[in-house]
């Protein structure tokens, strides 16, 4: 790699390895998003959300936008979590900003049998092109995170055909036809692993799996259908030359009771939502993995003084231990004033420095 | 009271008192609901959801409908959780089945200052009339549950003005103006207590508080804004001659981590959602309260064999201890086939009888 690629800020990667850092690194889930006027402008030029994701120049542009405003310690690839099922031929669309819809949802044994791992140099090449372009344009300023939806979460949308409060169609498949459900999830685990390995080969420096809907499952189905397939993904990543050295972050929203089991997968870090104290989360994983989180995103609707206080409370709850990446407990919402994100980022760095004596 | 009022089935009340029962009692959250064709027919006659709730004859009719089909051990008043804010003058409506909307949401100190506890013999008399009529029409067949939304959950809708994913407007008020938020919640705690006491006086035999949105809060705000106000309600109910002998059930969805603290309020029972095993929930409360739950409502989308198996798993997880009321972990959904509810109810009674040697 050329000189500009030498990483100038490795706080995020050091924290994921549970090494000491001068201050606590921070990035924000959905940091390239609708709360930024420049994002809305690029999206308007792109014409649609999927066009934004599918054109590497647009994806690169919006990925870098929050870094121009805030002192963030990581960039994350701008993309959609449903790129894989779209590449599998399900026909993804976003009807008037209403959330995702698939023209051809997966319902029958025949539907599942014909699903194939997409070609990472074919249908999904646009994602790898975006990763390469973003890496180049970052000039080593901060590391780039690649990501995927978890097999369970992808299956939720693929079987339901759209968003849902309970994704009962997939749940019913799991209960009525567990073999078919496992066949679907196995294919998705293979696809997610191949997708993340290809992102690593293209230049991603950390990999994150978003298990947005794992928390909808009871304890036994969570272990069987969500956790187990994520463990297979982690295993595949560790076996690949492209990704074996990369830290993997798993984030199962609403699954705070399962942190210890999630840490057993061999991942480097776990995302934590805002419904538990980080001190408890750290005890649950016994220092075996780094933790990423966990400010309530709604705090960004409060005053600067409150944001600073609540940010300090999250940092203090984790304490002066290695292995904390500050983040929200869920994605940032469109109503947030970008100025308040600056307040948050700066306070995390300032208080993190005091906390860590950096 | 006249002869027909002698309770013929006291399983539910005995379980709430943690006394032995011949089998495990069951009722189903939202058992009078859209999954029943006879409910849809009555609603069509009533013209609207609010008309259904506001006319005692309609409310009574739909309350009794599920009891005619299934061997349920309790009836629950048919009503809406937002009757209190509606009676406070906020102007509740349901726009084309889209969820609740308030014409005059509560936002300012002046809005909060002018809120008053509604007159239970005035604006809310229709609820008490419904309770009296249902009690009469039940003829003592099973006990009648009265209910209210929790102060926190009512405040969520009142401040947001409608449903929301995160109710960030109320959260921001709690962070920015905690005194104002407490003033609002104190007024609501007083109103909820008065409302439940009036239902008790009208004939309700158990009282339930639905804290649907408490689980959206982080641990510290949950204790401060949701749990503490529910504790005040329980205290007020225990101090009233009408309600002091009645069991109170608190249900904070998504708050499984807080069961022990919820049990400290002095309630008789806690609702448990489906994301934790009842065995763990029982350990958490150390047998101090009864538990109500916790089958994943989506199980009712699966086959009869699966429904029976999963129902037995819930019963076995609780075990042969006193104090279990079987229920779903959340309300039943409109797509469910009523025949499958019969499968569930009958299996719970059959397996509960075996488990309890009844």
mmCIF file with all atom_site columns, C-alpha atoms in Angstrom, chain A residues 160 166-169 171-172 175-176 215-221 223 254 257-258 274-277 280 296 298-303 306 309-310 333 335, chain B residues 160 166-169 171-172 175-176 215-221 223 254 257-258 274-277 280 296 298-303 306 309-310 333 335:
data_model
loop_
_atom_site.group_PDB
_atom_site.id
_atom_site.type_symbol
_atom_site.label_atom_id
_atom_site.label_alt_id
_atom_site.label_comp_id
_atom_site.label_asym_id
_atom_site.label_entity_id
_atom_site.label_seq_id
_atom_site.pdbx_PDB_ins_code
_atom_site.Cartn_x
_atom_site.Cartn_y
_atom_site.Cartn_z
_atom_site.occupancy
_atom_site.B_iso_or_equiv
_atom_site.pdbx_formal_charge
_atom_site.auth_seq_id
_atom_site.auth_comp_id
_atom_site.auth_asym_id
_atom_site.auth_atom_id
_atom_site.pdbx_PDB_model_num
ATOM 1  C CA . UNK A 1 160 ? -41.698 -11.325 5.437  1.00 0.00 ? 160 UNK A CA 1
ATOM 2  C CA . UNK A 1 166 ? -42.705 -9.152  14.822 1.00 0.00 ? 166 UNK A CA 1
ATOM 3  C CA . UNK A 1 167 ? -41.468 -10.920 11.656 1.00 0.00 ? 167 UNK A CA 1
ATOM 4  C CA . UNK A 1 168 ? -43.882 -13.710 12.541 1.00 0.00 ? 168 UNK A CA 1
ATOM 5  C CA . UNK A 1 169 ? -43.670 -15.260 9.056  1.00 0.00 ? 169 UNK A CA 1
ATOM 6  C CA . UNK A 1 171 ? -40.646 -17.228 13.157 1.00 0.00 ? 171 UNK A CA 1
ATOM 7  C CA . UNK A 1 172 ? -43.440 -19.554 12.016 1.00 0.00 ? 172 UNK A CA 1
ATOM 8  C CA . UNK A 1 175 ? -41.061 -23.450 14.322 1.00 0.00 ? 175 UNK A CA 1
ATOM 9  C CA . UNK A 1 176 ? -42.939 -25.337 11.612 1.00 0.00 ? 176 UNK A CA 1
ATOM 10 C CA . UNK A 1 215 ? -33.777 -9.376  20.047 1.00 0.00 ? 215 UNK A CA 1
ATOM 11 C CA . UNK A 1 216 ? -37.283 -10.305 18.831 1.00 0.00 ? 216 UNK A CA 1
ATOM 12 C CA . UNK A 1 217 ? -36.524 -13.949 19.589 1.00 0.00 ? 217 UNK A CA 1
ATOM 13 C CA . UNK A 1 218 ? -36.978 -15.800 22.848 1.00 0.00 ? 218 UNK A CA 1
ATOM 14 C CA . UNK A 1 219 ? -33.804 -17.170 24.461 1.00 0.00 ? 219 UNK A CA 1
ATOM 15 C CA . UNK A 1 220 ? -33.767 -20.640 22.868 1.00 0.00 ? 220 UNK A CA 1
ATOM 16 C CA . UNK A 1 221 ? -34.641 -19.514 19.317 1.00 0.00 ? 221 UNK A CA 1
ATOM 17 C CA . UNK A 1 223 ? -29.360 -19.131 20.311 1.00 0.00 ? 223 UNK A CA 1
ATOM 18 C CA . UNK A 1 254 ? -32.306 -5.971  22.469 1.00 0.00 ? 254 UNK A CA 1
ATOM 19 C CA . UNK A 1 257 ? -29.201 -10.965 28.216 1.00 0.00 ? 257 UNK A CA 1
ATOM 20 C CA . UNK A 1 258 ? -27.078 -12.842 25.657 1.00 0.00 ? 258 UNK A CA 1
ATOM 21 C CA . UNK A 1 274 ? -28.861 1.717   25.774 1.00 0.00 ? 274 UNK A CA 1
ATOM 22 C CA . UNK A 1 275 ? -31.117 -0.447  27.951 1.00 0.00 ? 275 UNK A CA 1
ATOM 23 C CA . UNK A 1 276 ? -28.300 -1.706  30.152 1.00 0.00 ? 276 UNK A CA 1
ATOM 24 C CA . UNK A 1 277 ? -25.409 -0.094  32.000 1.00 0.00 ? 277 UNK A CA 1
ATOM 25 C CA . UNK A 1 280 ? -23.081 -4.574  33.838 1.00 0.00 ? 280 UNK A CA 1
ATOM 26 C CA . UNK A 1 296 ? -29.610 6.426   24.103 1.00 0.00 ? 296 UNK A CA 1
ATOM 27 C CA . UNK A 1 298 ? -32.783 10.163  22.062 1.00 0.00 ? 298 UNK A CA 1
ATOM 28 C CA . UNK A 1 299 ? -30.227 12.005  24.234 1.00 0.00 ? 299 UNK A CA 1
ATOM 29 C CA . UNK A 1 300 ? -29.313 13.876  21.034 1.00 0.00 ? 300 UNK A CA 1
ATOM 30 C CA . UNK A 1 301 ? -32.765 15.483  21.228 1.00 0.00 ? 301 UNK A CA 1
ATOM 31 C CA . UNK A 1 302 ? -31.850 17.072  24.584 1.00 0.00 ? 302 UNK A CA 1
ATOM 32 C CA . UNK A 1 303 ? -29.722 20.143  25.426 1.00 0.00 ? 303 UNK A CA 1
ATOM 33 C CA . UNK A 1 306 ? -27.551 17.045  29.056 1.00 0.00 ? 306 UNK A CA 1
ATOM 34 C CA . UNK A 1 309 ? -23.544 14.808  31.150 1.00 0.00 ? 309 UNK A CA 1
ATOM 35 C CA . UNK A 1 310 ? -25.048 11.642  29.677 1.00 0.00 ? 310 UNK A CA 1
ATOM 36 C CA . UNK A 1 333 ? -32.346 9.691   13.914 1.00 0.00 ? 333 UNK A CA 1
ATOM 37 C CA . UNK A 1 335 ? -34.368 15.009  13.533 1.00 0.00 ? 335 UNK A CA 1
ATOM 38 C CA . UNK B 2 160 ? -45.436 12.940  21.408 1.00 0.00 ? 160 UNK B CA 1
ATOM 39 C CA . UNK B 2 166 ? -38.611 6.136   20.439 1.00 0.00 ? 166 UNK B CA 1
ATOM 40 C CA . UNK B 2 167 ? -40.892 8.730   22.099 1.00 0.00 ? 167 UNK B CA 1
ATOM 41 C CA . UNK B 2 168 ? -37.894 11.046  22.056 1.00 0.00 ? 168 UNK B CA 1
ATOM 42 C CA . UNK B 2 169 ? -40.027 14.142  22.758 1.00 0.00 ? 169 UNK B CA 1
ATOM 43 C CA . UNK B 2 171 ? -37.415 11.598  26.826 1.00 0.00 ? 171 UNK B CA 1
ATOM 44 C CA . UNK B 2 172 ? -36.003 15.029  25.947 1.00 0.00 ? 172 UNK B CA 1
ATOM 45 C CA . UNK B 2 175 ? -33.646 15.160  30.483 1.00 0.00 ? 175 UNK B CA 1
ATOM 46 C CA . UNK B 2 176 ? -34.084 18.891  29.876 1.00 0.00 ? 176 UNK B CA 1
ATOM 47 C CA . UNK B 2 215 ? -38.614 -0.781  28.136 1.00 0.00 ? 215 UNK B CA 1
ATOM 48 C CA . UNK B 2 216 ? -37.539 2.078   25.845 1.00 0.00 ? 216 UNK B CA 1
ATOM 49 C CA . UNK B 2 217 ? -35.751 3.680   28.780 1.00 0.00 ? 217 UNK B CA 1
ATOM 50 C CA . UNK B 2 218 ? -32.222 3.084   29.972 1.00 0.00 ? 218 UNK B CA 1
ATOM 51 C CA . UNK B 2 219 ? -31.853 1.634   33.486 1.00 0.00 ? 219 UNK B CA 1
ATOM 52 C CA . UNK B 2 220 ? -31.605 4.889   35.468 1.00 0.00 ? 220 UNK B CA 1
ATOM 53 C CA . UNK B 2 221 ? -34.446 6.714   33.656 1.00 0.00 ? 221 UNK B CA 1
ATOM 54 C CA . UNK B 2 223 ? -36.296 3.594   37.643 1.00 0.00 ? 223 UNK B CA 1
ATOM 55 C CA . UNK B 2 254 ? -38.868 -5.150  27.480 1.00 0.00 ? 254 UNK B CA 1
ATOM 56 C CA . UNK B 2 257 ? -33.733 -6.752  33.684 1.00 0.00 ? 257 UNK B CA 1
ATOM 57 C CA . UNK B 2 258 ? -35.894 -4.826  36.172 1.00 0.00 ? 258 UNK B CA 1
ATOM 58 C CA . UNK B 2 274 ? -41.201 -13.744 25.796 1.00 0.00 ? 274 UNK B CA 1
ATOM 59 C CA . UNK B 2 275 ? -37.539 -12.705 25.649 1.00 0.00 ? 275 UNK B CA 1
ATOM 60 C CA . UNK B 2 276 ? -36.597 -14.434 28.882 1.00 0.00 ? 276 UNK B CA 1
ATOM 61 C CA . UNK B 2 277 ? -37.215 -17.878 30.360 1.00 0.00 ? 277 UNK B CA 1
ATOM 62 C CA . UNK B 2 280 ? -34.934 -17.070 35.169 1.00 0.00 ? 280 UNK B CA 1
ATOM 63 C CA . UNK B 2 296 ? -44.161 -15.489 22.087 1.00 0.00 ? 296 UNK B CA 1
ATOM 64 C CA . UNK B 2 298 ? -45.871 -15.330 17.056 1.00 0.00 ? 298 UNK B CA 1
ATOM 65 C CA . UNK B 2 299 ? -46.159 -18.979 18.163 1.00 0.00 ? 299 UNK B CA 1
ATOM 66 C CA . UNK B 2 300 ? -49.859 -18.628 17.317 1.00 0.00 ? 300 UNK B CA 1
ATOM 67 C CA . UNK B 2 301 ? -48.794 -18.320 13.674 1.00 0.00 ? 301 UNK B CA 1
ATOM 68 C CA . UNK B 2 302 ? -47.297 -21.831 13.815 1.00 0.00 ? 302 UNK B CA 1
ATOM 69 C CA . UNK B 2 303 ? -48.945 -25.280 13.666 1.00 0.00 ? 303 UNK B CA 1
ATOM 70 C CA . UNK B 2 306 ? -45.813 -26.434 17.722 1.00 0.00 ? 306 UNK B CA 1
ATOM 71 C CA . UNK B 2 309 ? -45.089 -27.984 22.471 1.00 0.00 ? 309 UNK B CA 1
ATOM 72 C CA . UNK B 2 310 ? -44.190 -24.330 23.085 1.00 0.00 ? 310 UNK B CA 1
ATOM 73 C CA . UNK B 2 333 ? -52.177 -10.155 16.673 1.00 0.00 ? 333 UNK B CA 1
ATOM 74 C CA . UNK B 2 335 ? -53.800 -12.555 11.765 1.00 0.00 ? 335 UNK B CA 1
#
